[in-house]
Amino acid sequence: MSTRAFDPQNFYYATTPPPPPRAPLKGEVRADVCIIGGGISGLSAALHLAERGFTVALLEAQHLGFGGSGRSGGQTIFGYASGQEKLEELVGKANARFMWDIALEGMKLQRELIARHVIDCDYVAGHLHVGVKARHDAELRAEVESLHNEYDYRSVRLVGHDELRTLVPSDRYTTGLYDSNSGHLQPYKFTLGLGAAAARAGVRVYENSWVTRLEMATRANADSLAHTVSGTVRARHLLIAGNALLGRLVPELARKLMAVGTYIAATEVLGEERARALITNNAAVADINWVLDYFRRSADHRLLFGGRVSYSGVDPFDSARVLRARIRRVFPHLADTRIEYAWGGYVDITPNRAPHFGRLAPNVYFLQGFSGHGMVLSGIAGKLVAEAMAGSAERFDVFSKIPHGDFPGGTYLRRPALVLAMLWFRLKDLL
Ligand SMILES: Cc1cc2nc3c(=O)[nH]c(=O)nc-3n(C[C@H](O)[C@H](O)[C@H](O)COP(=O)(O)OP(=O)(O)OC[C@H]3O[C@@H](n4cnc5c(N)ncnc54)[C@H](O)[C@@H]3O)c2cc1C
């Protein structure tokens, strides 16, 4: 799957100092571990494995951060997109509680990685989940109560309408759930920082190295092979972390995942005072709708505004125009503000919106399907894979217990089926 059409206007790519290019794979290379995918999942696994003494070769089809990790809204959000209640239904209360703790560990790990590897990625604490309808007040109140009472998660609080207006001066929102433990960062800088740390730890990173064929070892004492057009990596362990851009390389993974197009616009520089006035506490903001709007301030005082999913897999509309209309709905006074960048990418969504981790063979692991919470979860997921490859698979294996169905409609029908599903969800958002 190509995302080239989205590329020219990616604000992060345009404003981040270019990293050193890394040569493509040539010939046969041996390593303890081969990793496919240079996003946060693959790079976190690579870094943690190298720190444990493994030799690692990482193959990236384009460049580090080419996928969601270099395109994202950068919102670092607590928990799982499925919600805890859904997880409890899927794996029972004790496992769901365990996964909750892992997600919190993921938030801590992210901050530790930023500090330990001195990653300059504009990290800011604070996140607001906001309602747009009167009925959302009760939903947000119930969520805060459940997080306090059942998960003892005390960093969240309900923000009433009057206070919310002082934080986000917009008529659109009713109440909010504020979390001081969530936040936002510049995702491409974070990804490149992880890449640099992994390279310093000895990971061999190959860019422009698209894996076109895999030979997966079915026995634990045999090697797997990952082939690109110009070379092969032979390794005892394999991690497939291509996520929403993996395409059909591994059909059994493709069936469980929907790559959903979403788009972000960056306004022109607004200046510090105007930018501050939009979100006075500098939190990241996401609304509660299914087809949600999400936005935040950038370090150089722009508004970065994302929204408008496309489940049809095509993007015939002019995303800047559509996003401008959505910005106007929230902040009418920005109607004439120029959009300087607009880009998009594919989010990795599973049907139940719980993450999809597991093994395809004893030494062949995969990570995908963070469903909009990948900024935090992909980092801790990489660490869990490293633990499992080093012989302590207990934590990783809890995630393998989550049952995942195929997307409805089978491989070829699932896009039309999802387009219909999305029309239904849009309708629900309007009610
Ligand atoms: C526009 C957008 C906004 C988002 N906003 C948020 C947000 O605000 N908060 C949040 O938590 N999440 C968000 N997400 C989701 C989040 O970005 C992802 O869940 C996360 O980055 C996944 O990381 P990853 O490493 O698993 O995958 P990716 O970052 O997608 O990396 C996968 C890499 O694998 C490579 N690859 C694929 N196939 C092959 C192959 N055959 N050979 C070699 N390499 C291959 C790809 O080129 C890619 O670089 C957003 C995503 C998008 C697109």
Tab-separated table of C-alpha atoms and ligand atoms in Angstrom:
chain	number	residue	atom	x	y	z
A	1	MET	CA	0.000	0.000	0.000
A	2	SER	CA	1.398	3.396	-0.886
A	3	THR	CA	1.016	6.568	1.124
A	4	ARG	CA	3.129	8.632	-1.259
A	5	ALA	CA	0.121	10.734	-2.221
A	6	PHE	CA	-0.013	11.978	1.369
A	7	ASP	CA	3.646	12.918	1.646
A	8	PRO	CA	4.606	16.299	0.239
A	9	GLN	CA	2.854	18.331	2.904
A	10	ASN	CA	3.796	16.459	6.080
A	11	PHE	CA	4.593	19.240	8.565
A	12	TYR	CA	6.826	16.973	10.649
A	13	TYR	CA	8.940	15.867	7.688
A	14	ALA	CA	9.247	19.445	6.488
A	15	THR	CA	10.340	20.919	9.830
A	16	THR	CA	12.509	18.188	11.417
A	17	PRO	CA	16.255	18.259	10.673
A	18	PRO	CA	16.833	15.403	8.219
A	19	PRO	CA	18.348	12.293	9.823
A	20	PRO	CA	21.378	10.559	8.304
A	21	PRO	CA	20.193	8.354	5.414
A	22	ARG	CA	20.720	4.643	5.927
A	23	ALA	CA	21.764	2.368	3.089
A	24	PRO	CA	19.527	-0.410	1.753
A	25	LEU	CA	20.229	-4.048	2.537
A	26	LYS	CA	22.672	-5.713	0.112
A	27	GLY	CA	23.544	-9.401	0.069
A	28	GLU	CA	22.980	-11.817	2.958
A	29	VAL	CA	23.202	-10.558	6.528
A	30	ARG	CA	23.002	-12.649	9.685
A	31	ALA	CA	21.537	-11.437	12.966
A	32	ASP	CA	19.914	-12.884	16.068
A	33	VAL	CA	16.775	-10.907	15.272
A	34	CYS	CA	15.310	-9.476	12.074
A	35	ILE	CA	12.723	-6.721	12.482
A	36	ILE	CA	10.414	-5.570	9.698
A	37	GLY	CA	9.266	-1.970	10.126
A	38	GLY	CA	10.967	1.244	11.222
A	39	GLY	CA	8.129	2.726	13.283
A	40	ILE	CA	7.985	2.998	17.070
A	41	SER	CA	7.100	-0.724	17.512
A	42	GLY	CA	10.043	-2.012	15.492
A	43	LEU	CA	12.524	0.543	16.817
A	44	SER	CA	11.550	0.063	20.460
A	45	ALA	CA	11.921	-3.703	20.082
A	46	ALA	CA	15.275	-3.206	18.319
A	47	LEU	CA	16.590	-0.898	21.023
A	48	HIS	CA	15.500	-3.145	23.893
A	49	LEU	CA	16.904	-6.233	22.165
A	50	ALA	CA	20.250	-4.575	21.456
A	51	GLU	CA	20.440	-3.481	25.086
A	52	ARG	CA	20.017	-7.153	26.039
A	53	GLY	CA	22.950	-8.159	23.817
A	54	PHE	CA	21.115	-9.423	20.702
A	55	THR	CA	22.384	-8.567	17.236
A	56	VAL	CA	19.519	-6.920	15.322
A	57	ALA	CA	18.915	-6.074	11.649
A	58	LEU	CA	15.930	-3.798	10.992
A	59	LEU	CA	14.420	-3.511	7.515
A	60	GLU	CA	12.333	-0.468	6.632
A	61	ALA	CA	10.592	-0.278	3.250
A	62	GLN	CA	10.974	3.515	2.918
A	63	HIS	CA	12.520	5.574	5.724
A	64	LEU	CA	12.226	5.575	9.523
A	65	GLY	CA	8.901	7.135	10.501
A	66	PHE	CA	7.322	6.594	7.085
A	67	GLY	CA	4.252	4.962	8.694
A	68	GLY	CA	1.887	6.209	11.393
A	69	SER	CA	4.822	6.917	13.719
A	70	GLY	CA	5.948	9.826	11.524
A	71	ARG	CA	2.468	11.126	10.630
A	72	SER	CA	0.422	10.849	13.790
A	73	GLY	CA	-1.483	13.437	15.785
A	74	GLY	CA	1.110	12.770	18.482
A	75	GLN	CA	-1.477	12.369	21.246
A	76	THR	CA	-0.146	10.104	23.987
A	77	ILE	CA	-3.300	8.718	25.548
A	78	PHE	CA	-3.855	6.424	28.531
A	79	GLY	CA	-5.335	2.934	28.141
A	80	TYR	CA	-6.723	1.165	25.095
A	81	ALA	CA	-9.025	2.278	22.285
A	82	SER	CA	-11.339	-0.638	23.111
A	83	GLY	CA	-11.828	0.636	26.679
A	84	GLN	CA	-11.351	-1.468	29.795
A	85	GLU	CA	-14.903	-2.817	29.833
A	86	LYS	CA	-14.441	-4.370	26.400
A	87	LEU	CA	-11.089	-5.842	27.440
A	88	GLU	CA	-12.697	-7.360	30.542
A	89	GLU	CA	-15.296	-8.968	28.271
A	90	LEU	CA	-12.590	-10.335	25.974
A	91	VAL	CA	-10.029	-11.668	28.451
A	92	GLY	CA	-11.563	-11.433	31.935
A	93	LYS	CA	-11.096	-8.900	34.702
A	94	ALA	CA	-7.650	-10.013	35.908
A	95	ASN	CA	-6.053	-9.977	32.441
A	96	ALA	CA	-7.715	-6.656	31.612
A	97	ARG	CA	-6.297	-5.211	34.819
A	98	PHE	CA	-2.866	-6.572	33.880
A	99	MET	CA	-3.115	-4.909	30.457
A	100	TRP	CA	-4.145	-1.639	32.074
A	101	ASP	CA	-0.969	-1.714	34.169
A	102	ILE	CA	1.088	-2.394	31.039
A	103	ALA	CA	-0.475	0.620	29.308
A	104	LEU	CA	0.482	2.818	32.264
A	105	GLU	CA	3.969	1.344	32.207
A	106	GLY	CA	4.029	2.323	28.521
A	107	MET	CA	3.442	5.966	29.407
A	108	LYS	CA	6.233	5.864	31.958
A	109	LEU	CA	8.526	4.071	29.513
A	110	GLN	CA	7.928	6.740	26.880
A	111	ARG	CA	9.011	9.502	29.250
A	112	GLU	CA	12.012	7.431	30.378
A	113	LEU	CA	13.110	6.837	26.780
A	114	ILE	CA	12.830	10.552	26.030
A	115	ALA	CA	14.921	11.401	29.109
A	116	ARG	CA	17.480	8.574	28.837
A	117	HIS	CA	18.183	9.084	25.132
A	118	VAL	CA	17.756	12.860	25.261
A	119	ILE	CA	15.094	12.827	22.531
A	120	ASP	CA	14.076	16.354	21.660
A	121	CYS	CA	10.427	15.761	20.679
A	122	ASP	CA	8.455	18.616	22.277
A	123	TYR	CA	6.759	16.400	24.872
A	124	VAL	CA	3.955	18.196	26.778
A	125	ALA	CA	1.810	16.669	29.561
A	126	GLY	CA	-1.989	16.988	29.562
A	127	HIS	CA	-4.869	15.619	27.495
A	128	LEU	CA	-8.541	16.550	27.213
A	129	HIS	CA	-11.220	14.195	25.966
A	130	VAL	CA	-14.199	16.412	25.233
A	131	GLY	CA	-17.922	15.841	24.734
A	132	VAL	CA	-19.959	17.500	21.996
A	133	LYS	CA	-23.491	16.526	23.066
A	134	ALA	CA	-25.385	16.801	26.344
A	135	ARG	CA	-25.467	12.999	26.639
A	136	HIS	CA	-21.652	12.902	26.601
A	137	ASP	CA	-21.578	14.590	30.037
A	138	ALA	CA	-22.934	11.453	31.684
A	139	GLU	CA	-20.579	9.231	29.661
A	140	LEU	CA	-17.514	11.223	30.678
A	141	ARG	CA	-18.649	11.410	34.314
A	142	ALA	CA	-19.137	7.614	34.398
A	143	GLU	CA	-15.697	7.095	32.867
A	144	VAL	CA	-13.988	9.279	35.458
A	145	GLU	CA	-15.805	7.454	38.269
A	146	SER	CA	-14.899	4.051	36.882
A	147	LEU	CA	-11.229	5.025	36.436
A	148	HIS	CA	-11.108	6.341	40.011
A	149	ASN	CA	-13.033	3.540	41.676
A	150	GLU	CA	-12.098	0.459	39.681
A	151	TYR	CA	-8.600	1.345	38.472
A	152	ASP	CA	-7.523	3.831	41.128
A	153	TYR	CA	-6.382	6.074	38.264
A	154	ARG	CA	-6.307	9.448	39.953
A	155	SER	CA	-4.733	11.662	37.289
A	156	VAL	CA	-8.109	12.072	35.532
A	157	ARG	CA	-10.817	14.520	36.502
A	158	LEU	CA	-14.035	15.827	35.063
A	159	VAL	CA	-13.868	19.358	33.697
A	160	GLY	CA	-17.208	21.153	33.830
A	161	HIS	CA	-18.525	23.323	31.024
A	162	ASP	CA	-17.440	26.683	32.479
A	163	GLU	CA	-13.897	25.554	33.175
A	164	LEU	CA	-13.674	23.848	29.797
A	165	ARG	CA	-14.514	27.149	28.120
A	166	THR	CA	-11.500	28.701	29.821
A	167	LEU	CA	-9.250	25.887	28.545
A	168	VAL	CA	-10.684	25.534	25.028
A	169	PRO	CA	-12.744	28.630	24.233
A	170	SER	CA	-15.129	27.018	21.766
A	171	ASP	CA	-18.924	26.727	21.789
A	172	ARG	CA	-18.655	23.210	20.451
A	173	TYR	CA	-17.778	21.340	23.643
A	174	THR	CA	-19.842	20.422	26.683
A	175	THR	CA	-17.633	18.847	29.346
A	176	GLY	CA	-14.253	17.158	29.325
A	177	LEU	CA	-12.124	14.476	30.920
A	178	TYR	CA	-8.681	15.865	31.698
A	179	ASP	CA	-5.717	13.551	32.243
A	180	SER	CA	-2.455	15.031	33.493
A	181	ASN	CA	-0.656	11.726	32.773
A	182	SER	CA	-1.450	11.757	29.037
A	183	GLY	CA	-0.059	14.389	26.694
A	184	HIS	CA	1.422	14.997	23.265
A	185	LEU	CA	4.710	14.999	21.378
A	186	GLN	CA	6.151	15.437	17.904
A	187	PRO	CA	5.925	11.840	16.705
A	188	TYR	CA	8.477	11.937	13.889
A	189	LYS	CA	11.141	13.415	16.169
A	190	PHE	CA	10.342	10.769	18.793
A	191	THR	CA	10.633	7.998	16.174
A	192	LEU	CA	13.916	9.321	14.804
A	193	GLY	CA	15.219	9.659	18.373
A	194	LEU	CA	14.454	6.004	18.997
A	195	GLY	CA	16.125	5.151	15.684
A	196	ALA	CA	19.274	7.033	16.676
A	197	ALA	CA	19.314	5.329	20.092
A	198	ALA	CA	18.858	1.920	18.462
A	199	ALA	CA	21.703	2.595	16.011
A	200	ARG	CA	23.977	3.714	18.868
A	201	ALA	CA	23.139	0.454	20.681
A	202	GLY	CA	24.378	-1.450	17.605
A	203	VAL	CA	21.187	-2.108	15.612
A	204	ARG	CA	21.840	-2.278	11.858
A	205	VAL	CA	19.109	-0.178	10.244
A	206	TYR	CA	18.427	-0.594	6.509
A	207	GLU	CA	16.134	1.879	4.737
A	208	ASN	CA	14.589	1.510	1.270
A	209	SER	CA	14.509	-2.182	2.067
A	210	TRP	CA	11.025	-3.454	1.388
A	211	VAL	CA	10.561	-7.058	2.470
A	212	THR	CA	8.840	-8.790	-0.416
A	213	ARG	CA	8.975	-12.394	0.793
A	214	LEU	CA	9.328	-14.197	4.088
A	215	GLU	CA	10.396	-17.752	4.874
A	216	MET	CA	9.248	-18.310	8.435
A	217	ALA	CA	10.884	-21.125	10.390
A	218	THR	CA	8.249	-23.415	11.854
A	219	ARG	CA	10.705	-24.894	14.415
A	220	ALA	CA	12.350	-23.029	17.286
A	221	ASN	CA	15.877	-24.111	16.321
A	222	ALA	CA	15.748	-22.960	12.696
A	223	ASP	CA	16.317	-19.564	11.060
A	224	SER	CA	13.744	-17.396	9.313
A	225	LEU	CA	14.593	-15.452	6.152
A	226	ALA	CA	13.389	-11.997	5.126
A	227	HIS	CA	14.040	-11.156	1.462
A	228	THR	CA	14.212	-7.739	-0.166
A	229	VAL	CA	15.004	-7.148	-3.853
A	230	SER	CA	18.698	-6.768	-3.086
A	231	GLY	CA	19.343	-8.908	-0.029
A	232	THR	CA	18.280	-11.309	2.688
A	233	VAL	CA	18.397	-11.281	6.461
A	234	ARG	CA	18.782	-14.683	8.112
A	235	ALA	CA	17.802	-14.659	11.791
A	236	ARG	CA	16.643	-17.007	14.558
A	237	HIS	CA	13.928	-14.534	15.652
A	238	LEU	CA	11.654	-12.445	13.482
A	239	LEU	CA	9.414	-9.502	14.437
A	240	ILE	CA	6.832	-8.297	11.927
A	241	ALA	CA	6.048	-4.665	12.803
A	242	GLY	CA	4.875	-3.340	9.421
A	243	ASN	CA	1.417	-2.695	10.875
A	244	ALA	CA	-1.035	-0.774	8.639
A	245	LEU	CA	1.488	-0.632	5.764
A	246	LEU	CA	2.312	-4.335	5.741
A	247	GLY	CA	-0.229	-4.925	2.975
A	248	ARG	CA	-0.627	-8.542	1.955
A	249	LEU	CA	2.841	-9.797	2.922
A	250	VAL	CA	1.255	-11.900	5.674
A	251	PRO	CA	-2.397	-12.547	4.732
A	252	GLU	CA	-3.405	-13.856	8.184
A	253	LEU	CA	-2.357	-10.502	9.679
A	254	ALA	CA	-3.988	-8.446	6.917
A	255	ARG	CA	-7.353	-10.072	7.628
A	256	LYS	CA	-7.382	-8.777	11.207
A	257	LEU	CA	-6.553	-5.175	10.392
A	258	MET	CA	-8.198	-2.262	8.646
A	259	ALA	CA	-5.947	0.558	7.470
A	260	VAL	CA	-8.094	3.636	7.997
A	261	GLY	CA	-7.125	6.916	6.314
A	262	THR	CA	-7.037	9.971	8.573
A	263	TYR	CA	-5.791	13.472	7.834
A	264	ILE	CA	-4.093	16.330	9.659
A	265	ALA	CA	-3.664	19.996	8.795
A	266	ALA	CA	-1.147	22.455	10.224
A	267	THR	CA	-2.119	26.114	10.127
A	268	GLU	CA	0.332	28.876	9.409
A	269	VAL	CA	2.298	30.069	12.465
A	270	LEU	CA	-0.243	31.882	14.643
A	271	GLY	CA	2.188	33.441	17.065
A	272	GLU	CA	2.435	32.536	20.734
A	273	GLU	CA	-0.440	34.643	22.018
A	274	ARG	CA	-3.019	33.474	19.463
A	275	ALA	CA	-1.964	29.854	19.769
A	276	ARG	CA	-2.099	29.962	23.580
A	277	ALA	CA	-5.611	31.376	23.455
A	278	LEU	CA	-6.867	28.264	21.585
A	279	ILE	CA	-5.856	25.738	24.251
A	280	THR	CA	-4.831	27.686	27.295
A	281	ASN	CA	-3.299	24.737	29.214
A	282	ASN	CA	-1.559	23.363	26.075
A	283	ALA	CA	-3.256	19.955	26.406
A	284	ALA	CA	-3.906	17.714	23.420
A	285	VAL	CA	-7.637	17.619	22.682
A	286	ALA	CA	-9.763	14.853	21.147
A	287	ASP	CA	-13.531	14.776	20.935
A	288	ILE	CA	-15.610	11.789	21.914
A	289	ASN	CA	-17.143	11.136	18.472
A	290	TRP	CA	-16.373	8.014	16.470
A	291	VAL	CA	-15.406	10.165	13.520
A	292	LEU	CA	-13.426	12.374	15.809
A	293	ASP	CA	-11.594	15.688	15.639
A	294	TYR	CA	-8.214	15.810	17.427
A	295	PHE	CA	-5.978	18.815	17.779
A	296	ARG	CA	-3.128	20.402	19.678
A	297	ARG	CA	-0.687	23.286	19.582
A	298	SER	CA	2.690	22.762	17.950
A	299	ALA	CA	5.911	23.951	19.548
A	300	ASP	CA	6.183	26.682	16.891
A	301	HIS	CA	2.677	27.986	17.724
A	302	ARG	CA	0.448	26.542	15.028
A	303	LEU	CA	-2.750	24.585	15.398
A	304	LEU	CA	-2.397	20.955	14.277
A	305	PHE	CA	-5.867	19.653	13.573
A	306	GLY	CA	-6.751	16.083	12.570
A	307	GLY	CA	-9.935	14.359	11.633
A	308	ARG	CA	-12.104	12.948	8.895
A	309	VAL	CA	-11.458	9.250	8.595
A	310	SER	CA	-11.744	7.490	5.302
A	311	TYR	CA	-12.650	3.814	5.588
A	312	SER	CA	-13.025	3.566	1.854
A	313	GLY	CA	-9.250	3.519	1.465
A	314	VAL	CA	-9.419	6.237	-1.171
A	315	ASP	CA	-9.067	9.923	-0.562
A	316	PRO	CA	-10.610	11.829	-3.431
A	317	PHE	CA	-11.323	14.948	-1.426
A	318	ASP	CA	-9.084	17.878	-0.773
A	319	SER	CA	-8.109	17.223	2.826
A	320	ALA	CA	-6.985	20.796	3.544
A	321	ARG	CA	-10.382	22.125	2.475
A	322	VAL	CA	-12.291	19.572	4.532
A	323	LEU	CA	-10.106	20.126	7.575
A	324	ARG	CA	-10.430	23.894	7.279
A	325	ALA	CA	-14.214	23.484	7.513
A	326	ARG	CA	-13.788	21.322	10.606
A	327	ILE	CA	-11.433	23.847	12.209
A	328	ARG	CA	-13.983	26.577	11.543
A	329	ARG	CA	-16.647	24.545	13.350
A	330	VAL	CA	-14.481	24.555	16.503
A	331	PHE	CA	-12.800	27.963	16.198
A	332	PRO	CA	-14.877	30.160	13.844
A	333	HIS	CA	-12.407	33.022	14.187
A	334	LEU	CA	-9.766	30.901	12.400
A	335	ALA	CA	-11.887	30.812	9.222
A	336	ASP	CA	-9.351	32.836	7.260
A	337	THR	CA	-6.263	31.217	8.673
A	338	ARG	CA	-4.036	29.670	6.053
A	339	ILE	CA	-3.416	25.920	6.089
A	340	GLU	CA	0.269	25.493	5.424
A	341	TYR	CA	0.541	21.702	5.545
A	342	ALA	CA	-1.978	18.885	5.164
A	343	TRP	CA	-1.135	15.207	5.142
A	344	GLY	CA	-2.572	11.860	6.035
A	345	GLY	CA	-1.803	8.267	6.784
A	346	TYR	CA	-3.334	4.961	7.713
A	347	VAL	CA	-4.306	4.148	11.286
A	348	ASP	CA	-4.108	0.502	12.333
A	349	ILE	CA	-7.593	-0.513	13.512
A	350	THR	CA	-8.803	-3.954	14.662
A	351	PRO	CA	-12.514	-4.868	14.750
A	352	ASN	CA	-12.642	-4.867	18.584
A	353	ARG	CA	-10.132	-1.964	18.812
A	354	ALA	CA	-7.886	-4.025	21.131
A	355	PRO	CA	-4.250	-4.467	20.062
A	356	HIS	CA	-3.274	-7.528	18.050
A	357	PHE	CA	0.006	-9.121	19.219
A	358	GLY	CA	1.088	-12.710	18.905
A	359	ARG	CA	3.246	-15.329	17.213
A	360	LEU	CA	2.918	-17.021	13.835
A	361	ALA	CA	5.548	-19.647	14.709
A	362	PRO	CA	7.673	-20.253	17.855
A	363	ASN	CA	10.153	-17.457	17.009
A	364	VAL	CA	8.037	-15.304	14.705
A	365	TYR	CA	6.298	-12.419	16.486
A	366	PHE	CA	4.011	-9.651	15.267
A	367	LEU	CA	2.624	-6.364	16.610
A	368	GLN	CA	-0.220	-4.385	15.055
A	369	GLY	CA	-3.671	-2.897	15.603
A	370	PHE	CA	-3.137	-0.214	18.256
A	371	SER	CA	-6.362	1.377	16.991
A	372	GLY	CA	-5.447	5.015	17.641
A	373	HIS	CA	-3.464	4.504	20.870
A	374	GLY	CA	-0.218	3.468	19.207
A	375	MET	CA	1.847	6.474	20.281
A	376	VAL	CA	2.161	4.954	23.753
A	377	LEU	CA	1.380	1.271	23.257
A	378	SER	CA	3.814	0.620	20.393
A	379	GLY	CA	6.789	1.516	22.619
A	380	ILE	CA	5.879	-0.826	25.459
A	381	ALA	CA	4.846	-3.504	22.929
A	382	GLY	CA	8.381	-3.459	21.491
A	383	LYS	CA	9.772	-3.907	24.989
A	384	LEU	CA	7.448	-6.882	25.636
A	385	VAL	CA	8.647	-8.558	22.429
A	386	ALA	CA	12.268	-8.074	23.519
A	387	GLU	CA	11.468	-9.706	26.867
A	388	ALA	CA	9.719	-12.603	25.139
A	389	MET	CA	12.603	-13.220	22.720
A	390	ALA	CA	14.971	-13.181	25.709
A	391	GLY	CA	12.966	-15.981	27.316
A	392	SER	CA	10.381	-14.218	29.536
A	393	ALA	CA	7.233	-14.370	27.444
A	394	GLU	CA	4.664	-14.215	30.289
A	395	ARG	CA	3.791	-10.560	29.794
A	396	PHE	CA	3.698	-10.725	26.001
A	397	ASP	CA	1.579	-13.875	26.090
A	398	VAL	CA	-1.234	-12.220	28.040
A	399	PHE	CA	-1.880	-10.096	24.940
A	400	SER	CA	-1.954	-13.169	22.708
A	401	LYS	CA	-5.089	-14.197	24.639
A	402	ILE	CA	-7.187	-11.385	23.126
A	403	PRO	CA	-9.488	-13.019	20.548
A	404	HIS	CA	-9.499	-11.227	17.192
A	405	GLY	CA	-12.024	-11.833	14.450
A	406	ASP	CA	-11.471	-11.126	10.788
A	407	PHE	CA	-12.890	-7.911	9.416
A	408	PRO	CA	-16.462	-8.547	8.236
A	409	GLY	CA	-16.998	-9.227	4.583
A	410	GLY	CA	-13.824	-11.241	3.950
A	411	THR	CA	-10.651	-9.900	2.424
A	412	TYR	CA	-12.200	-8.353	-0.689
A	413	LEU	CA	-15.508	-7.146	0.712
A	414	ARG	CA	-14.295	-5.580	3.897
A	415	ARG	CA	-13.782	-2.068	2.563
A	416	PRO	CA	-17.368	-1.715	1.262
A	417	ALA	CA	-18.599	-3.245	4.530
A	418	LEU	CA	-16.620	-0.676	6.479
A	419	VAL	CA	-17.810	2.212	4.373
A	420	LEU	CA	-21.356	1.221	5.334
A	421	ALA	CA	-20.348	0.832	8.975
A	422	MET	CA	-18.785	4.291	8.952
A	423	LEU	CA	-21.920	5.868	7.487
A	424	TRP	CA	-23.764	4.358	10.429
A	425	PHE	CA	-21.244	5.722	12.946
A	426	ARG	CA	-21.386	9.183	11.351
A	427	LEU	CA	-25.139	9.076	11.706
A	428	LYS	CA	-24.771	8.091	15.377
A	429	ASP	CA	-22.391	11.019	15.953
A	430	LEU	CA	-25.113	13.331	14.673
A	431	LEU	CA	-27.825	12.026	16.997
B	1	LIG	C1	-2.638	10.536	10.611
B	1	LIG	C2	-2.497	9.657	11.833
B	1	LIG	C3	-2.782	10.174	13.095
B	1	LIG	C4	-2.607	9.373	14.241
B	1	LIG	N1	-2.795	9.933	15.453
B	1	LIG	C5	-2.516	9.213	16.576
B	1	LIG	C6	-2.526	9.826	17.857
B	1	LIG	O1	-2.745	11.031	17.991
B	1	LIG	N2	-2.268	9.050	18.950
B	1	LIG	C7	-1.982	7.720	18.842
B	1	LIG	O2	-1.767	7.065	19.865
B	1	LIG	N3	-1.930	7.105	17.624
B	1	LIG	C8	-2.161	7.829	16.494
B	1	LIG	N4	-2.036	7.240	15.264
B	1	LIG	C9	-1.652	5.806	15.195
B	1	LIG	C10	-0.163	5.620	15.467
B	1	LIG	O3	0.569	6.520	14.669
B	1	LIG	C11	0.248	4.163	15.168
B	1	LIG	O4	-0.562	3.272	15.917
B	1	LIG	C12	1.696	3.869	15.505
B	1	LIG	O5	2.556	4.839	14.962
B	1	LIG	C13	2.064	2.471	15.031
B	1	LIG	O6	3.464	2.318	15.073
B	1	LIG	P1	4.110	1.070	14.357
B	1	LIG	O7	5.558	1.144	14.577
B	1	LIG	O8	3.423	-0.180	14.829
B	1	LIG	O9	3.718	1.221	12.821
B	1	LIG	P2	4.217	2.311	11.755
B	1	LIG	O10	4.658	3.552	12.379
B	1	LIG	O11	3.129	2.384	10.723
B	1	LIG	O12	5.504	1.636	11.127
B	1	LIG	C14	5.454	0.518	10.281
B	1	LIG	C15	6.627	0.610	9.322
B	1	LIG	O13	6.757	-0.645	8.660
B	1	LIG	C16	7.187	-0.382	7.346
B	1	LIG	N5	6.842	-1.566	6.525
B	1	LIG	C17	5.607	-2.032	6.226
B	1	LIG	N6	5.697	-3.120	5.432
B	1	LIG	C18	7.014	-3.355	5.252
B	1	LIG	C19	7.750	-4.314	4.504
B	1	LIG	N7	7.132	-5.275	3.811
B	1	LIG	N8	9.104	-4.268	4.519
B	1	LIG	C20	9.761	-3.298	5.244
B	1	LIG	N9	9.108	-2.354	5.949
B	1	LIG	C21	7.753	-2.366	5.951
B	1	LIG	C22	6.428	0.874	6.940
B	1	LIG	O14	7.067	1.571	5.871
B	1	LIG	C23	6.436	1.673	8.249
B	1	LIG	O15	7.500	2.610	8.312
B	1	LIG	C24	-2.191	8.009	14.108
B	1	LIG	C25	-1.921	7.494	12.839
B	1	LIG	C26	-2.063	8.299	11.715
B	1	LIG	C27	-1.725	7.726	10.384
